mmCIF file with all atom_site columns, C-alpha atoms in Angstrom:
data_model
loop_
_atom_site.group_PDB
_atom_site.id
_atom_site.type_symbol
_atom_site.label_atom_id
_atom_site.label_alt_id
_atom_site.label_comp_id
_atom_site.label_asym_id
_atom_site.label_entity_id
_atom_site.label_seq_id
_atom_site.pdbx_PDB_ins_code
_atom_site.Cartn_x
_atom_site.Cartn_y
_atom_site.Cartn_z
_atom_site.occupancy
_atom_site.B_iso_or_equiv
_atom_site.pdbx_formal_charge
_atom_site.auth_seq_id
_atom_site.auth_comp_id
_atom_site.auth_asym_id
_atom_site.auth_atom_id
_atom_site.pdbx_PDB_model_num
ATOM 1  C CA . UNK A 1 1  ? -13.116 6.060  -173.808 1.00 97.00 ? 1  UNK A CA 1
ATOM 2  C CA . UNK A 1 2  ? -9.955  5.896  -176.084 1.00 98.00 ? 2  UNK A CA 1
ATOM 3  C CA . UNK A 1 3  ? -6.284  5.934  -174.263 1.00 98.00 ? 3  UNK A CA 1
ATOM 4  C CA . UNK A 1 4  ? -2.996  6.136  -175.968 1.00 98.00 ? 4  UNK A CA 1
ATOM 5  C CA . UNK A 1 5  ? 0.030   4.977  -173.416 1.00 97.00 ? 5  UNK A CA 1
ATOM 6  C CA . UNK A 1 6  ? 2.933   6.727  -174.147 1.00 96.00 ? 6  UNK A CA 1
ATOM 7  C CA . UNK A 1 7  ? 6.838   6.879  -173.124 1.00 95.00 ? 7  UNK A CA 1
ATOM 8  C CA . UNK A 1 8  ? 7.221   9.636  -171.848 1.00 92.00 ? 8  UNK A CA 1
ATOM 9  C CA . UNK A 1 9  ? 11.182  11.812 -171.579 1.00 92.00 ? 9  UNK A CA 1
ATOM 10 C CA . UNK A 1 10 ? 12.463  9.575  -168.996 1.00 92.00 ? 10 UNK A CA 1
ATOM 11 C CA . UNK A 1 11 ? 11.187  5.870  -170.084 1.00 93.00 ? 11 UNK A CA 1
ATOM 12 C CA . UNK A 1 12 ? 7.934   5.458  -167.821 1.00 93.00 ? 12 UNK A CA 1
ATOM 13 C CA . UNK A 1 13 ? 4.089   4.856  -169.593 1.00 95.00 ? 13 UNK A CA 1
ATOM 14 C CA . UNK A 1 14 ? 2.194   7.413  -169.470 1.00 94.00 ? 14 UNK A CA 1
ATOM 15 C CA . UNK A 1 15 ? -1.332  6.774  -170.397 1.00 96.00 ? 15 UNK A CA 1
ATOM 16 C CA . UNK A 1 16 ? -3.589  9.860  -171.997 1.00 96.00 ? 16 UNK A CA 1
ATOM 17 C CA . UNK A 1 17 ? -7.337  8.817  -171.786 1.00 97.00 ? 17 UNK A CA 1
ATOM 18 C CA . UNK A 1 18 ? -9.563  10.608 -173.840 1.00 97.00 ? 18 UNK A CA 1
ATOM 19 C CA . UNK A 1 19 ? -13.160 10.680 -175.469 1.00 97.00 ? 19 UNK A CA 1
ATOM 20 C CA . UNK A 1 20 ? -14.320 8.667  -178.428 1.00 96.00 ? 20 UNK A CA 1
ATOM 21 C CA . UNK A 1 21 ? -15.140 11.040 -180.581 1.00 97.00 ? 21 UNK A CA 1
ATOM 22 C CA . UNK A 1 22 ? -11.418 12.322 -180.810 1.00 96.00 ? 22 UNK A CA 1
ATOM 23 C CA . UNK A 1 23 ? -9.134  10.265 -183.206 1.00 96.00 ? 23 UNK A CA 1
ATOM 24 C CA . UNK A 1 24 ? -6.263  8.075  -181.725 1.00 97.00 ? 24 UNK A CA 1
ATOM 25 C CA . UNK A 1 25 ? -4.246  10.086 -184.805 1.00 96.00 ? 25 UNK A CA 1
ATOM 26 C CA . UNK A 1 26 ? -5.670  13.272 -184.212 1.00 95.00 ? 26 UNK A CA 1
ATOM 27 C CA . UNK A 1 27 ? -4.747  12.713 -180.421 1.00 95.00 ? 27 UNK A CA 1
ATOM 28 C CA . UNK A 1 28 ? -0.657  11.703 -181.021 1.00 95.00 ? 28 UNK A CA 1
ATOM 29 C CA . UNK A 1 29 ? -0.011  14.810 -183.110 1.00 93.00 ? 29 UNK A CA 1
ATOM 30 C CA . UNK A 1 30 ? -1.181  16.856 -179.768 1.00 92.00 ? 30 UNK A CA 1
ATOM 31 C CA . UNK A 1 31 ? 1.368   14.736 -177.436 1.00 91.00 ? 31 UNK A CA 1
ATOM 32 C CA . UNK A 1 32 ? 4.765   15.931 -177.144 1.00 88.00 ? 32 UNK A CA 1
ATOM 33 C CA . UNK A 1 33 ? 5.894   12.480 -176.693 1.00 89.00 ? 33 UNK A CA 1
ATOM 34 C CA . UNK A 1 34 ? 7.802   10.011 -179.405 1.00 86.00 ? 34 UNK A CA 1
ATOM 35 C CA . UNK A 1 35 ? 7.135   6.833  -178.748 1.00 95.00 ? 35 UNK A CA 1
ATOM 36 C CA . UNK A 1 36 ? 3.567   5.488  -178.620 1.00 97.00 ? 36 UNK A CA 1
ATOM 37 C CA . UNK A 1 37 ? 3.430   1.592  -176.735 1.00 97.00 ? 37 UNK A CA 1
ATOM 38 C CA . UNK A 1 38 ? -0.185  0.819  -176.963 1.00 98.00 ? 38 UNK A CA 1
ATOM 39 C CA . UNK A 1 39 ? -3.634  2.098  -177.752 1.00 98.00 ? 39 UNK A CA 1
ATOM 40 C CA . UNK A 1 40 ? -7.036  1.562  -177.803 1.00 98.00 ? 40 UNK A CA 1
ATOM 41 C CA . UNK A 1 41 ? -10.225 1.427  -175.903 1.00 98.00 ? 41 UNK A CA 1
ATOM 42 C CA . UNK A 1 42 ? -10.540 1.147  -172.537 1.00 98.00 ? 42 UNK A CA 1
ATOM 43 C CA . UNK A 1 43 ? -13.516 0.964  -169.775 1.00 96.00 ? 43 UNK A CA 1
ATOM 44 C CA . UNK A 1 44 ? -14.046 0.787  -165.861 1.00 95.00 ? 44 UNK A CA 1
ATOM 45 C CA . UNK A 1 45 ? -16.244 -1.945 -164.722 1.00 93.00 ? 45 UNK A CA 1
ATOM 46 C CA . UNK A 1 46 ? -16.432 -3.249 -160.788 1.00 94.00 ? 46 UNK A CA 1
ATOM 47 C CA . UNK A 1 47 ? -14.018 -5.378 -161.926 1.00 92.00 ? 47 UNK A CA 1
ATOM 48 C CA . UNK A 1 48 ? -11.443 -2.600 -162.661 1.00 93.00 ? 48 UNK A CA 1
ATOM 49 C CA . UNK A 1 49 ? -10.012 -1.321 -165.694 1.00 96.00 ? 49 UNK A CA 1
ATOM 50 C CA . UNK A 1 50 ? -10.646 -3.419 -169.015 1.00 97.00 ? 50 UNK A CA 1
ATOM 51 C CA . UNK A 1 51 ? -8.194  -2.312 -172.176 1.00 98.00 ? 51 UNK A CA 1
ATOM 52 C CA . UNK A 1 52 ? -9.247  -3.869 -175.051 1.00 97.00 ? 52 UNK A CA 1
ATOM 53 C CA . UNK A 1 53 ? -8.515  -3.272 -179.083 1.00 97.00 ? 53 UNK A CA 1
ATOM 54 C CA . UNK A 1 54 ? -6.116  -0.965 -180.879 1.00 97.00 ? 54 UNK A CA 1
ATOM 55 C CA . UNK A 1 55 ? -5.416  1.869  -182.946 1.00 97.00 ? 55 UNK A CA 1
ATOM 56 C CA . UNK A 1 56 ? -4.567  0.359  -186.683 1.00 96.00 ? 56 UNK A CA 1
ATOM 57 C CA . UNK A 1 57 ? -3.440  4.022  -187.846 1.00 96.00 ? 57 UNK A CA 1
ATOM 58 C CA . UNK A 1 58 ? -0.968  4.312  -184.744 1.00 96.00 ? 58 UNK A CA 1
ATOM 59 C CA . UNK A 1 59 ? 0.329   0.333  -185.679 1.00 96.00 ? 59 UNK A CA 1
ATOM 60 C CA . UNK A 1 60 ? -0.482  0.056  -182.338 1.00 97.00 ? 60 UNK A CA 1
ATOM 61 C CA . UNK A 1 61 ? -2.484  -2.522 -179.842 1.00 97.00 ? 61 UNK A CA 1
ATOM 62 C CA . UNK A 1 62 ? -3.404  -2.902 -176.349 1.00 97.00 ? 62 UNK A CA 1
ATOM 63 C CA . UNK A 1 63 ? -0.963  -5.083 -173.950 1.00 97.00 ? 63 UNK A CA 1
ATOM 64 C CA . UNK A 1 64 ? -2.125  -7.219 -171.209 1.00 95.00 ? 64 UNK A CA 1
ATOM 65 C CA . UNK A 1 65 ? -0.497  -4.639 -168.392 1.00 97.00 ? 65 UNK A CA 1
ATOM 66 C CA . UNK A 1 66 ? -2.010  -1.866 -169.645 1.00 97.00 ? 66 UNK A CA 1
ATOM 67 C CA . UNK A 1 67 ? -4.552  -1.779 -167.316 1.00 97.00 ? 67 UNK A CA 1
ATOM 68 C CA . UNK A 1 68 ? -2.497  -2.098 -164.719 1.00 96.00 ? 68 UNK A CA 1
ATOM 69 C CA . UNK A 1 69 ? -0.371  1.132  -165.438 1.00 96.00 ? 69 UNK A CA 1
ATOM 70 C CA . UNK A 1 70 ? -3.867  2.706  -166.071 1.00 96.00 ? 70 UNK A CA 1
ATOM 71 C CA . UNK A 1 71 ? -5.175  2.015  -162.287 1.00 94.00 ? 71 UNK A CA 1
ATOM 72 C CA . UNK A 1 72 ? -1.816  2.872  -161.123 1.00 93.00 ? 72 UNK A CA 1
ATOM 73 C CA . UNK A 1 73 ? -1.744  6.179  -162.719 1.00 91.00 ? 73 UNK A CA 1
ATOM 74 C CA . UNK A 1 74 ? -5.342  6.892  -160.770 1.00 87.00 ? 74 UNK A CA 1
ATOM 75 C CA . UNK A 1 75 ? -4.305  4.853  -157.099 1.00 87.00 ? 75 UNK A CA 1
ATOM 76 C CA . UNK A 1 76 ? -0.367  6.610  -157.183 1.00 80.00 ? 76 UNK A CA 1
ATOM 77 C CA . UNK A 1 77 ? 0.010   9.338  -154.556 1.00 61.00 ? 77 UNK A CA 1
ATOM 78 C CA . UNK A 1 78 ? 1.280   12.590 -155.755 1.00 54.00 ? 78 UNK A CA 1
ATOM 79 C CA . UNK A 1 79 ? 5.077   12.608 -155.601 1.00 57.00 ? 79 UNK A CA 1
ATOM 80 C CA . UNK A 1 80 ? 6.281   15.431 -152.899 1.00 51.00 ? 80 UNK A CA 1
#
């Protein structure tokens, strides 16, 4: 799978996971957002998360926490 991690209106990440087959380009002219942090490829293992790569037409790469804010996005609890 692909992900693009985004900022979203009021400064968190917000990671978009998507399939393969879909462009990282084609992908950030669908998102509302402006500013694009990282991209690239990630995978779940039993290990966790893995986010690995980049997305040369976004001038963008993957960070070392972005599996981290990945996994958090799946683990958070819905906000009340």
């Amino acid at each position: 799978m692909k992900y693009i991690l985004f900022e979203d209106f009021s400064g968190k990440p917000v990671p978009f996971i998507f399939p393969n087959r879909v462009d990282h380009a084609d992908m950030r002219e669908q998102m509302p957002y402006t500013r694009v942090i990282s991209a690239g490829q990630v995978q779940l293992d039993e290990d966790g998360f893995k986010c690995f790569g980049g997305a040369p037409e976004l001038d963008a790469t993957t960070r070392e926490e972005d599996a981290a804010i990945i996994r958090d996005f799946f683990t958070q609890q819905a906000e009340p």
